[in-house]
């Protein structure tokens, strides 16, 4: 290790010699005989000077002058100075210390004290430098990330939520600046930006730091955004004070709504927001939202789960059949990756494919799907099933893998699959990356006997060039590229012309065309009319699990009948966004949805806004609602109700009303009761397409349930009484039993069945004739709601015998001026019972 | 360093033990410093500055001399110079002159010892 350097300043040659001799074994020594020499030595050696031993009383320039000059220089003042002085000179020592000397030693020198004090000040300075380096960024002088976090935590801990903003900034294309102008200019840019930040945020409510490289962070009061202060500062920082042409700064803001969060987490959130606008020309500021966190969390979930999922066999191929529309025969299929997660259920490919493409895991996924597809093909071939060609996806990222061809060949050979049965789909956009490489790989695969399909044809920028150069055999046209608008399923006349031209062109160069994403019979008919017979899409089938596809394969000889939506729906088409049905569906029918039902599995295929709102609240996302596994949120009875309605509707071709109960729908607590008008619009085998118009009656149902519960408790209570008890409703026309307990039934000689069958309904008919009129006269005297009168009367039991009954009759005027009615509560004990005929008439 | 020199320096109350410590036992270096002390004119300059009443210079050179003799172990001369510096600060001229005379006598005794014991030729070589 290099020795530290010490400067000895003394006009006495003897003193210098003594000190040099004393310290030379531990330090490199530089000598100066007066103040002027000392200043020159300090200026030329400051970078590696560890300390100065300075005599005060000297000719030419004394030690005090040296101390003054050094203390006025921010860099030189960092060097620790020990003064050498006489022991009787306290005042001088105090003065020297006030000028910035760190310590003093007295003459005559004490070697031990000099060495110790020199060592102490050097250590102190080096420790201070280390601490400073931890707190301050060397280049910009701004705080370091660690110290920023500490200061920001202190700043916000007593503040109100949403009053401060934490901002994460990045200079766009900073790498370009370094590459183009050199690192020195790059450093200058960082320094200028840092200077603007430190001068602009120079108050106790603002802190700024350089996180690393060209990343900065700020914390400031939220009101700075409203006042336009932040925009102004960013504008100044971008202009770079004439250093070079302006730079672009992207900003991510986290409005501190939760002050209990660690500042490092807030920084992460601001960073997430910043990543949204990084490199964008039109938008430079993004504010963190929970949706961003959700997206990142989802991505993180995918990243965390992908390896165990691969090892655990959670990635499986599902098969979407391809049909010849002219004959209805199955002619092929596409194997599509599905992730069956043990807790999450089926995870949509939209959630994981982009993540895998980004991190390179897509190759592992694709290999898994290729292998599994080959395994299934082998299994079905062994079962004697007539297997059509199945295509698998080869990602644009897979093309560059050195072992790609060997891997595919390996699977085909391992499972002994005829190569014509495993087709390879390469997306057209892959050809725009490095055309030569991709074409070379395609040629090699074709040479090995594989059939290549160009997937998503029409999505690339130079589709015609691709057709010209790529020796693929099949084009796949995705209908979504040829629709009028995003939501329109109809083919526009322009789109139709393009399809026709592509199909014709493909035929000229001896390529087959498969249309995918075909959802309507109209689309299929059109495609057939222009010569594209092979159809893949929801019209025929969505992707299905392997066992279901196996069943489809078993039925390949049976020509399939198209699901005829018009059969029940008239001439218009629900799937066309500009059709009358769609208009009604979206705006006039209330909360409507289209379900697919098969073996108690319920999937919502489409829902209008009212329906989405009904199930998920005002801010509900249609994707989330459609992704719900409804079976998990319906009671067994409700599933039975739905099933019976579907069967009834498919038989009668009429709509059927049902009360359906849902519970624990994601984002919606408690139970939900829906009155649903259910109509089957199409079916294939046991799979039904069902149109539902829904009306929520949760509040009514809950009231009914509560009333029912009360009635049940009441009935239970009355049933337990020993005396005969009955409740009847009396109107001018009749008196009907509402409820009789078992004792009363026994006394009357009736059973519950008799009551249920209405045998004893007309209680009034059984009352002895004179008593009937008397009751009538008495209760007619009642005027006000709740007035009560006691009545005794004689009535007949089931055997025709006369029995005495006591009752309390109460008047109810009924709601909304309805006809008044009377509740008669009857009671009778066995002792009171009188059987006979002599005193019947009073 | 000869025993005779050591003996005579000890007689003049020189702190040879402190000197060895301060010079890290380097006797040769001490000898060279003794020779420099012989050549040094600070004491004589001090007298001239007193006569000229050039008090700033008196203070500076006395202070410098004090530090040097202290380091050389000349204890009596060091103490005399320390008292002299105090006198210069207080400004008593008579006291200053008296103390300077003591310093000069003490200085001369030291120079005598050194001249008698240090070979001129060696001294030249050491220069």
Coordinates of N, CA, C and O in Angstrom, one line a residue, chain A residues 405-469:
Chain A
X405 N -33.7 -26.2 -34.9 CA -34.1 -27.3 -35.8 C -33.9 -28.7 -35.1 O -34.7 -29.6 -35.2
X406 N -32.8 -28.8 -34.4 CA -32.5 -30.1 -33.8 C -33.6 -30.4 -32.7 O -34.0 -31.6 -32.6
X407 N -34.0 -29.4 -32.0 CA -35.0 -29.6 -31.0 C -36.3 -30.1 -31.6 O -36.9 -31.1 -31.2
X408 N -36.8 -29.4 -32.7 CA -38.1 -29.8 -33.3 C -37.9 -31.2 -33.9 O -38.8 -32.1 -33.7
X409 N -36.8 -31.4 -34.6 CA -36.6 -32.8 -35.2 C -36.6 -33.8 -34.1 O -37.1 -35.0 -34.3
X410 N -35.9 -33.5 -32.9 CA -35.8 -34.4 -31.8 C -37.2 -34.9 -31.3 O -37.5 -36.1 -31.2
X411 N -38.1 -33.9 -31.2 CA -39.5 -34.3 -30.7 C -40.2 -35.1 -31.7 O -40.8 -36.1 -31.4
X412 N -40.1 -34.8 -33.0 CA -40.8 -35.5 -34.0 C -40.2 -36.9 -34.1 O -41.0 -37.9 -34.3
X413 N -38.9 -37.1 -33.9 CA -38.3 -38.4 -34.0 C -38.6 -39.2 -32.7 O -39.0 -40.4 -32.8
X414 N -38.5 -38.5 -31.6 CA -38.8 -39.2 -30.3 C -40.2 -39.8 -30.3 O -40.4 -40.9 -29.8
X415 N -41.2 -39.0 -30.8 CA -42.6 -39.5 -30.8 C -43.0 -40.1 -32.1 O -44.2 -40.5 -32.3
X416 N -42.1 -40.2 -33.0 CA -42.3 -40.8 -34.3 C -43.6 -40.3 -35.0 O -44.5 -41.0 -35.3
X417 N -43.5 -38.9 -35.2 CA -44.6 -38.2 -35.8 C -44.3 -38.0 -37.2 O -43.2 -37.4 -37.5
X418 N -45.2 -38.3 -38.2 CA -45.0 -37.9 -39.6 C -44.9 -36.4 -39.7 O -45.7 -35.7 -39.1
X419 N -43.8 -35.9 -40.3 CA -43.6 -34.5 -40.3 C -44.7 -33.7 -40.9 O -44.9 -32.5 -40.5
X420 N -45.5 -34.3 -41.8 CA -46.6 -33.5 -42.4 C -47.7 -33.2 -41.3 O -48.6 -32.4 -41.5
X421 N -47.6 -33.9 -40.2 CA -48.7 -33.7 -39.2 C -48.3 -32.6 -38.2 O -49.1 -32.1 -37.5
X422 N -47.0 -32.2 -38.2 CA -46.7 -31.1 -37.3 C -46.3 -29.9 -38.2 O -45.2 -29.8 -38.7
X423 N -47.2 -28.9 -38.3 CA -46.9 -27.7 -39.0 C -46.3 -26.7 -38.1 O -46.7 -26.6 -36.9
X424 N -45.5 -25.8 -38.7 CA -44.9 -24.7 -37.9 C -45.4 -23.4 -38.3 O -45.3 -23.0 -39.5
X425 N -45.9 -22.6 -37.3 CA -46.4 -21.3 -37.6 C -45.4 -20.2 -37.2 O -45.0 -20.2 -36.0
X426 N -45.0 -19.4 -38.1 CA -44.0 -18.3 -37.8 C -44.8 -17.0 -38.1 O -45.3 -16.8 -39.2
X427 N -44.8 -16.1 -37.1 CA -45.5 -14.9 -37.4 C -44.8 -14.0 -38.4 O -43.6 -14.0 -38.5
X428 N -45.6 -13.4 -39.2 CA -45.1 -12.6 -40.3 C -44.1 -11.5 -39.9 O -43.1 -11.3 -40.5
X429 N -44.4 -10.9 -38.7 CA -43.5 -9.8 -38.2 C -42.1 -10.3 -37.9 O -41.2 -9.5 -37.9
X430 N -42.0 -11.6 -37.7 CA -40.6 -12.2 -37.5 C -39.7 -11.9 -38.6 O -38.5 -11.8 -38.5
X431 N -40.3 -11.8 -39.8 CA -39.5 -11.7 -41.0 C -38.9 -10.3 -41.2 O -38.0 -10.0 -42.0
X432 N -39.5 -9.4 -40.4 CA -38.9 -8.0 -40.5 C -37.7 -7.8 -39.6 O -37.0 -6.8 -39.7
X433 N -37.4 -8.7 -38.7 CA -36.3 -8.6 -37.8 C -35.0 -8.7 -38.5 O -34.2 -7.8 -38.6
X434 N -34.8 -9.9 -39.0 CA -33.5 -10.1 -39.8 C -33.9 -11.2 -40.8 O -33.9 -12.4 -40.7
X435 N -34.4 -10.6 -41.9 CA -35.1 -11.4 -42.9 C -34.2 -12.6 -43.4 O -34.7 -13.8 -43.4
X436 N -33.0 -12.4 -43.6 CA -32.1 -13.4 -44.2 C -32.0 -14.6 -43.2 O -32.2 -15.8 -43.6
X437 N -31.8 -14.3 -41.9 CA -31.7 -15.4 -40.9 C -33.0 -16.2 -40.9 O -33.0 -17.4 -40.9
X438 N -34.1 -15.5 -40.8 CA -35.4 -16.2 -40.7 C -35.7 -17.0 -41.9 O -36.1 -18.2 -41.8
X439 N -35.4 -16.4 -43.1 CA -35.6 -17.2 -44.3 C -34.7 -18.4 -44.4 O -35.2 -19.5 -44.8
X440 N -33.5 -18.3 -43.9 CA -32.6 -19.4 -43.9 C -33.1 -20.5 -43.0 O -33.1 -21.7 -43.4
X441 N -33.6 -20.1 -41.9 CA -34.2 -21.1 -40.9 C -35.4 -21.8 -41.6 O -35.5 -23.0 -41.5
X442 N -36.3 -21.0 -42.2 CA -37.5 -21.5 -42.8 C -37.1 -22.5 -43.9 O -37.6 -23.6 -44.0
X443 N -36.1 -22.2 -44.7 CA -35.6 -23.1 -45.8 C -35.1 -24.4 -45.2 O -35.4 -25.5 -45.7
X444 N -34.3 -24.3 -44.1 CA -33.8 -25.5 -43.5 C -34.9 -26.4 -43.0 O -34.9 -27.6 -43.2
X445 N -36.0 -25.8 -42.4 CA -37.1 -26.5 -41.9 C -37.9 -27.2 -43.0 O -38.3 -28.4 -42.9
X446 N -38.1 -26.5 -44.1 CA -38.8 -27.0 -45.3 C -38.0 -28.2 -45.8 O -38.5 -29.3 -46.2
X447 N -36.6 -28.0 -45.9 CA -35.7 -29.1 -46.4 C -35.9 -30.3 -45.6 O -35.7 -31.5 -46.0
X448 N -36.1 -30.1 -44.2 CA -36.2 -31.3 -43.3 C -37.6 -31.9 -43.4 O -38.0 -32.8 -42.7
X449 N -38.5 -31.3 -44.2 CA -39.8 -31.9 -44.5 C -41.0 -31.3 -43.8 O -42.1 -31.8 -43.7
X450 N -40.8 -30.1 -43.1 CA -41.9 -29.5 -42.4 C -42.7 -28.6 -43.3 O -42.1 -28.0 -44.2
X451 N -43.9 -28.3 -42.9 CA -44.8 -27.4 -43.6 C -44.7 -26.1 -42.7 O -45.0 -26.1 -41.5
X452 N -44.5 -25.0 -43.4 CA -44.4 -23.7 -42.7 C -45.6 -22.8 -43.0 O -46.0 -22.6 -44.2
X453 N -46.2 -22.3 -41.9 CA -47.3 -21.4 -42.1 C -46.9 -20.0 -41.7 O -46.2 -19.8 -40.7
X454 N -47.2 -19.0 -42.5 CA -47.0 -17.6 -42.1 C -48.2 -17.1 -41.3 O -49.3 -17.0 -41.9
X455 N -48.0 -16.9 -40.0 CA -49.1 -16.5 -39.1 C -49.3 -15.0 -39.2 O -48.4 -14.2 -39.5
X456 N -50.5 -14.6 -38.9 CA -50.9 -13.2 -38.8 C -50.5 -12.4 -40.1 O -50.0 -11.3 -40.0
X457 N -50.7 -13.1 -41.2 CA -50.3 -12.4 -42.5 C -51.1 -11.2 -42.6 O -52.4 -11.2 -42.5
X458 N -50.4 -10.1 -43.0 CA -51.1 -8.8 -43.1 C -50.8 -7.9 -42.0 O -51.1 -6.7 -42.0
X459 N -50.2 -8.4 -40.9 CA -49.8 -7.6 -39.8 C -48.5 -6.9 -40.0 O -48.2 -5.9 -39.3
X460 N -47.7 -7.4 -40.8 CA -46.3 -6.8 -41.0 C -46.3 -5.6 -42.0 O -47.4 -5.3 -42.5
X461 N -45.2 -5.0 -42.1 CA -45.1 -3.8 -42.9 C -44.8 -4.1 -44.4 O -45.0 -3.3 -45.2
X462 N -44.3 -5.3 -44.6 CA -44.0 -5.6 -46.0 C -44.4 -7.0 -46.4 O -43.6 -7.8 -46.7
X463 N -45.7 -7.1 -46.3 CA -46.3 -8.5 -46.5 C -46.0 -9.0 -47.9 O -45.7 -10.2 -48.0
X464 N -46.0 -8.2 -48.9 CA -45.8 -8.7 -50.2 C -44.4 -9.2 -50.4 O -44.1 -10.2 -51.0
X465 N -43.4 -8.4 -49.8 CA -42.0 -8.9 -49.9 C -41.9 -10.2 -49.2 O -41.1 -11.1 -49.7
X466 N -42.6 -10.4 -48.1 CA -42.5 -11.6 -47.3 C -43.0 -12.8 -48.2 O -42.3 -13.8 -48.3
X467 N -44.1 -12.5 -48.9 CA -44.7 -13.6 -49.8 C -43.7 -13.9 -50.9 O -43.5 -15.1 -51.3
X468 N -43.0 -12.9 -51.4 CA -42.0 -13.1 -52.5 C -40.8 -13.9 -52.1 O -40.4 -14.8 -52.8
X469 N -40.3 -13.6 -50.8 CA -39.0 -14.2 -50.4 C -39.1 -15.4 -49.6 O -38.2 -16.2 -49.6

